[in-house]
Amino acid sequence: MPVDHGSTPTAIQINLGAIFVSLELSRSLWLITSLSPGAGEKMSKHSVRGGDVAGLLMRFAQLQEKARARTGQMFPIITVQEAGLDGFWIHRVLQDEGIESHVVDPASIATSRRQRRAKTDKIDGEALVRTLLAYKRGEPRVCAMVKAPTPEEEDQRRIGRERKTLIAERVQHVNRIKGLLFAQGIGDYEPLRRDRRERLEGLTTGDGRPLPRHLKTQIGRELDRLELLLEQIKAVEAERDTLLARIREVSAAQPAALLLGLKGIGAEFAALLWSEGMFRSFSNRRQVAAYAGLAPTPWKSGSVDREQGVSKAGNARLRTTMIQLAWLWLRHQPASALSRWFHQRIARNGGRLKKPMIVALARKLLIALWKYTTAGVVIEGAVAT
């Protein structure tokens, strides 16, 4: 499709009333792109060393002084940055300095659909400034701003996330030990049993030989690491249980305490659901499903009308937890309306499509749990512990 690059667009008249700044953050360099009143349409670009907060604030002061020299007024600064590995500490520093700061979901910013598109920090910085301008003008759905959690909320999520990491490491060590022994014809050794050390001493290979000396030493070191992981998992779970007990003592109406009262939801699920999603405030059920990445993604154009599945654009930990909980819900809450709906849909499909239906059940269950913990709407047919 031909594009007319020669015509000069009419300048957009915008009453800025502020200095709009975007931050492109990296480990070594922070690129500052700004659009100031009185500077026309040209965006200025400066850089400071990565992590140099004092240098960043000094650059902001210089931008304000230049704008004051041009217009005779002092303008506030409004910043935007992408959510990423830097977390929210820079956002909190700017807010503590009285600067209006925003954190944007980078996937929500419109980009060129060309197969080969240019991408540099300069281009990204200018795109962020334009996005911030549109957002402040009130343009609908121009981007999705991230609601930064408080330091306490962010810290409480560490327990569940650390346990998940430790469990994954435990699986790796168990599989490695089993793989080493299987190559010697041994397939009945369980590294998680309490008598793992004693059983290791009595193992013989498939051809009747004792375990080779170096192999036994290697497995012994793997068991050392495995036992350390088991102790750390116990410590994390004890910390989680202490936190949940403290919450229940404060108020039985807290989301985590209410979740623990339902059959089939234990301490781990209650802690994950609360720390990953239920602590936030949502306006409607669509926001709840979208936050977990369980919102539908239709493809409709003309006569084409098909469903592409869930978006998977939200909190992956919450989404995974809900799908696991959906299977457990069918087992522990078979008389609930949600379980009956699932079985009716499966029967209608001749017993097929269980996996797509379990995702749909996870979405319905998440919304039902949100209504239950926030508005006290009882889940029909659910049994309490």
XYZ file of C-alpha atoms in Angstrom:
385
model
C 0.000 0.000 0.000
C 1.538 3.354 -1.025
C 2.060 5.842 1.772
C 2.319 9.575 1.200
C 5.409 10.692 3.101
C 5.706 14.030 1.324
C 2.730 15.914 2.708
C 3.374 18.043 5.769
C 0.897 17.329 8.575
C -0.763 20.174 10.389
C 0.895 20.858 13.734
C -1.146 19.628 16.665
C -1.889 22.399 19.102
C -1.586 21.004 22.609
C -1.655 22.987 25.818
C 0.947 20.910 27.577
C 0.939 22.522 30.998
C 3.730 20.176 32.037
C 7.031 18.663 30.972
C 6.427 15.141 29.688
C 9.345 12.784 30.185
C 9.922 9.157 29.248
C 12.632 6.982 30.781
C 14.313 4.184 28.822
C 16.098 2.230 31.517
C 19.036 -0.130 31.135
C 21.767 -1.370 33.419
C 24.397 1.051 32.103
C 22.413 4.044 30.781
C 19.129 5.852 31.343
C 17.808 7.724 28.301
C 15.620 10.736 29.107
C 13.275 11.907 26.336
C 11.279 15.044 27.086
C 8.774 17.387 25.471
C 8.644 20.797 27.120
C 6.366 23.834 26.691
C 7.845 26.459 24.392
C 10.162 23.998 22.651
C 7.840 23.308 19.720
C 7.416 19.723 18.556
C 11.052 18.765 19.013
C 11.777 16.283 21.759
C 15.037 16.649 23.646
C 17.131 13.671 24.659
C 19.638 13.360 27.463
C 21.226 10.445 29.254
C 22.525 9.734 32.720
C 24.430 6.800 34.116
C 22.228 3.872 35.102
C 21.232 4.064 38.762
C 22.236 7.742 39.092
C 19.080 9.082 40.741
C 20.783 12.357 41.730
C 21.808 12.923 38.111
C 18.263 12.163 36.957
C 16.736 14.686 39.363
C 19.352 17.257 38.364
C 18.399 16.773 34.706
C 14.740 17.281 35.619
C 15.636 20.541 37.365
C 17.494 21.702 34.260
C 14.484 20.912 32.060
C 12.257 22.944 34.359
C 14.702 25.860 34.363
C 14.925 25.905 30.551
C 11.134 25.826 30.258
C 10.869 28.681 32.761
C 13.397 30.709 30.787
C 11.357 30.250 27.595
C 7.874 30.820 28.999
C 8.342 32.535 32.329
C 6.467 29.740 34.124
C 7.492 26.787 36.231
C 6.008 23.530 34.961
C 5.637 20.203 36.778
C 7.207 17.043 35.424
C 5.226 13.952 34.437
C 7.227 10.796 33.771
C 6.506 7.393 32.266
C 8.556 4.217 32.171
C 7.961 0.657 31.063
C 7.354 -2.097 33.572
C 10.368 -4.376 33.559
C 13.334 -5.742 35.462
C 13.875 -2.463 37.312
C 10.708 -3.066 39.309
C 9.040 -0.092 40.959
C 11.811 1.463 43.023
C 12.470 4.289 40.536
C 8.733 4.976 40.380
C 8.631 5.240 44.182
C 11.687 7.539 44.282
C 10.038 9.915 41.807
C 6.778 9.914 43.749
C 8.652 10.677 46.973
C 10.154 13.693 45.181
C 6.666 14.963 44.325
C 6.905 13.984 40.640
C 3.902 12.431 38.912
C 5.128 9.036 37.728
C 3.475 6.334 35.623
C 4.487 2.764 34.821
C 3.080 1.414 31.546
C 2.650 -2.131 30.315
C 4.945 -2.184 27.242
C 2.781 -4.781 25.480
C -0.182 -2.363 25.497
C 1.578 0.300 23.403
C 0.678 0.276 19.703
C 3.626 -0.499 17.405
C 4.204 -0.720 13.677
C 3.046 -4.002 12.125
C 5.729 -4.019 9.445
C 7.788 -7.177 9.297
C 11.012 -5.241 9.770
C 10.521 -2.244 12.002
C 13.220 -0.053 13.430
C 13.683 -0.309 17.173
C 16.082 1.869 19.145
C 15.994 3.505 22.564
C 15.491 6.849 20.800
C 12.422 5.608 18.909
C 11.020 3.874 21.996
C 11.550 6.988 24.114
C 9.629 9.175 21.679
C 6.842 6.596 21.453
C 6.545 6.595 25.249
C 6.248 10.393 25.317
C 3.508 10.318 22.667
C 1.710 7.601 24.611
C 1.923 9.629 27.807
C 0.519 12.707 26.026
C -2.426 10.712 24.690
C -3.031 9.169 28.122
C -3.079 12.549 29.844
C -5.442 13.903 27.168
C -7.841 11.177 28.206
C -7.799 9.138 25.022
C -9.513 5.790 25.763
C -7.495 2.563 25.746
C -4.355 4.216 24.462
C -2.306 2.095 26.856
C -2.535 0.136 30.081
C -0.912 1.735 33.098
C 0.370 -0.624 35.755
C -0.869 -0.171 39.307
C 2.276 -0.411 41.385
C 1.906 -2.521 44.539
C 2.981 -1.167 47.884
C 6.341 -2.389 49.228
C 4.473 -4.541 51.753
C 2.265 -6.139 49.080
C 5.280 -6.723 46.871
C 7.187 -8.336 49.719
C 4.333 -10.661 50.687
C 4.389 -12.198 47.221
C 7.944 -13.401 47.799
C 6.843 -16.361 49.919
C 4.766 -18.074 47.259
C 7.183 -17.250 44.470
C 10.190 -18.524 46.409
C 8.399 -21.774 47.210
C 7.597 -22.300 43.537
C 11.262 -21.783 42.644
C 12.382 -24.216 45.346
C 9.878 -26.837 44.204
C 11.187 -26.566 40.632
C 14.760 -27.025 41.882
C 13.671 -30.043 43.937
C 12.168 -31.648 40.841
C 15.424 -31.082 38.950
C 17.532 -32.805 41.614
C 15.098 -35.720 41.973
C 15.028 -36.267 38.211
C 18.812 -36.044 37.980
C 19.274 -38.705 40.673
C 16.699 -40.972 39.070
C 18.302 -40.509 35.664
C 21.770 -41.412 36.942
C 20.460 -44.570 38.580
C 18.241 -45.564 35.667
C 21.325 -45.638 33.443
C 22.622 -48.366 35.797
C 19.429 -50.409 35.653
C 17.900 -49.082 38.893
C 14.359 -47.771 38.572
C 12.794 -48.110 42.035
C 14.817 -45.567 44.031
C 12.854 -42.632 45.498
C 15.120 -39.737 46.594
C 12.328 -38.114 48.640
C 11.952 -41.022 51.056
C 13.384 -40.548 54.516
C 15.555 -43.663 54.229
C 17.173 -42.453 51.001
C 20.698 -42.616 52.447
C 20.299 -46.161 53.750
C 18.758 -47.407 50.513
C 21.573 -45.800 48.505
C 24.126 -47.910 50.348
C 22.314 -51.126 49.478
C 21.724 -50.449 45.775
C 23.148 -52.732 43.103
C 23.182 -52.195 39.351
C 20.989 -54.120 36.938
C 23.854 -56.515 36.183
C 24.496 -57.250 39.869
C 27.423 -54.921 40.601
C 27.594 -52.472 43.521
C 27.243 -48.813 42.601
C 30.470 -47.380 41.141
C 32.374 -45.309 43.680
C 32.293 -41.982 41.796
C 28.614 -42.394 40.892
C 27.711 -42.990 44.545
C 29.732 -39.898 45.532
C 27.949 -37.793 42.914
C 24.533 -38.993 44.074
C 25.558 -38.259 47.670
C 26.303 -34.651 46.746
C 22.959 -34.457 44.901
C 21.255 -35.686 48.070
C 23.071 -32.999 50.067
C 21.605 -30.321 47.822
C 18.196 -32.013 47.839
C 18.075 -32.149 51.647
C 19.043 -28.482 51.835
C 16.152 -27.663 49.486
C 13.749 -29.712 51.599
C 14.751 -27.759 54.691
C 14.306 -24.454 52.858
C 10.874 -25.497 51.588
C 9.827 -26.317 55.156
C 11.062 -22.911 56.335
C 9.149 -21.083 53.582
C 5.977 -23.033 54.286
C 6.267 -22.276 58.003
C 6.628 -18.585 57.181
C 3.568 -18.810 54.920
C 1.486 -20.508 57.624
C 2.533 -17.875 60.162
C 1.453 -15.105 57.815
C -1.930 -16.742 57.173
C -2.468 -17.311 60.900
C -1.726 -13.646 61.566
C -4.237 -12.624 58.887
C -6.950 -14.848 60.374
C -6.321 -13.388 63.818
C -6.748 -9.846 62.516
C -10.032 -10.524 60.705
C -11.922 -13.590 59.558
C -13.284 -11.510 56.661
C -9.868 -11.136 55.017
C -9.697 -12.726 51.524
C -7.069 -15.286 52.562
C -9.091 -16.319 55.619
C -12.289 -16.661 53.564
C -10.506 -18.778 50.957
C -9.171 -21.127 53.629
C -12.751 -21.750 54.732
C -13.643 -23.437 51.428
C -13.127 -27.166 50.998
C -10.377 -27.930 48.491
C -8.413 -24.713 49.068
C -5.413 -25.182 51.316
C -2.793 -22.842 52.669
C -0.693 -22.710 49.493
C -3.605 -21.936 47.163
C -5.062 -19.379 49.587
C -1.716 -17.595 49.943
C -1.078 -17.544 46.182
C -4.576 -16.355 45.281
C -4.410 -13.606 47.865
C -0.855 -12.400 47.201
C -1.054 -12.638 43.407
C -4.527 -11.250 42.782
C -7.090 -10.887 45.559
C -5.199 -8.089 47.318
C -5.932 -5.814 44.338
C -9.165 -3.937 43.731
C -11.081 -4.572 40.498
C -14.090 -2.752 39.099
C -15.749 -5.671 37.325
C -15.325 -9.319 36.436
C -13.717 -8.527 33.081
C -10.838 -6.844 34.864
C -10.449 -9.881 37.134
C -10.264 -12.303 34.209
C -7.973 -10.017 32.208
C -5.552 -9.656 35.125
C -5.133 -13.441 35.204
C -4.849 -13.696 31.416
C -8.095 -15.672 31.268
C -10.014 -13.171 29.130
C -11.246 -14.430 25.721
C -9.629 -13.160 22.511
C -12.186 -13.229 19.666
C -11.237 -12.780 16.016
C -14.150 -11.168 14.209
C -13.954 -9.509 10.815
C -16.734 -9.679 8.260
C -17.902 -13.274 8.003
C -14.957 -14.556 10.045
C -15.894 -15.251 13.649
C -13.680 -17.519 15.710
C -12.234 -17.677 19.208
C -8.459 -17.747 19.673
C -8.529 -18.873 23.302
C -7.542 -16.973 26.422
C -5.199 -14.040 26.058
C -2.481 -15.272 28.483
C -1.543 -11.594 28.845
C -1.917 -11.362 32.605
C -0.374 -12.788 35.741
C 0.953 -16.201 34.699
C 1.303 -17.424 38.300
C -2.322 -16.625 39.066
C -3.492 -18.233 35.826
C -1.562 -21.453 36.477
C -2.835 -21.606 40.051
C -6.434 -21.173 38.931
C -6.206 -23.976 36.365
C -4.761 -26.293 39.006
C -7.444 -25.214 41.464
C -10.159 -25.853 38.860
C -9.205 -29.549 38.704
C -9.201 -29.763 42.493
C -12.539 -27.962 42.639
C -14.151 -30.724 40.582
C -12.852 -33.291 43.066
C -13.646 -31.522 46.351
C -16.735 -29.524 45.331
C -18.655 -31.907 43.020
C -22.069 -30.590 44.110
C -21.308 -26.939 43.356
C -23.002 -25.172 40.460
C -19.636 -24.642 38.758
C -18.812 -28.359 38.827
C -22.255 -29.248 37.492
C -21.828 -26.701 34.679
C -18.493 -28.256 33.727
C -19.845 -31.815 33.601
C -22.879 -30.710 31.588
C -20.674 -29.028 28.993
C -18.417 -32.076 28.770
C -21.408 -34.375 28.362
C -22.786 -32.115 25.633
C -19.465 -32.475 23.752
C -19.436 -36.230 24.107
C -16.706 -36.238 26.762
C -14.296 -34.226 24.645
C -12.685 -30.771 25.076
C -11.886 -31.182 28.760
C -8.798 -28.953 28.616
C -10.549 -25.938 27.023
C -13.452 -26.401 29.419
C -11.176 -26.528 32.478
C -9.758 -23.138 31.455
C -13.296 -21.790 31.172
C -14.038 -23.245 34.606
C -10.901 -21.575 35.990
C -12.158 -18.212 34.733
C -15.620 -18.704 36.236
C -14.106 -19.933 39.498
C -11.773 -16.947 39.760
C -14.665 -14.528 39.288
C -16.766 -16.461 41.826
C -13.948 -16.387 44.392
C -13.454 -12.648 43.772
C -17.157 -11.978 44.404
C -17.044 -14.184 47.490
C -14.018 -12.474 49.056
C -14.995 -8.905 48.182
C -18.797 -8.805 48.292
C -19.637 -11.930 50.285
C -21.514 -13.566 47.395
C -21.752 -17.237 48.368
C -20.683 -19.722 45.690
C -23.736 -21.840 44.919
C -23.364 -25.368 46.226
C -19.864 -24.828 47.664
C -19.017 -26.699 50.861
C -17.067 -25.151 53.711
C -14.411 -26.994 55.679
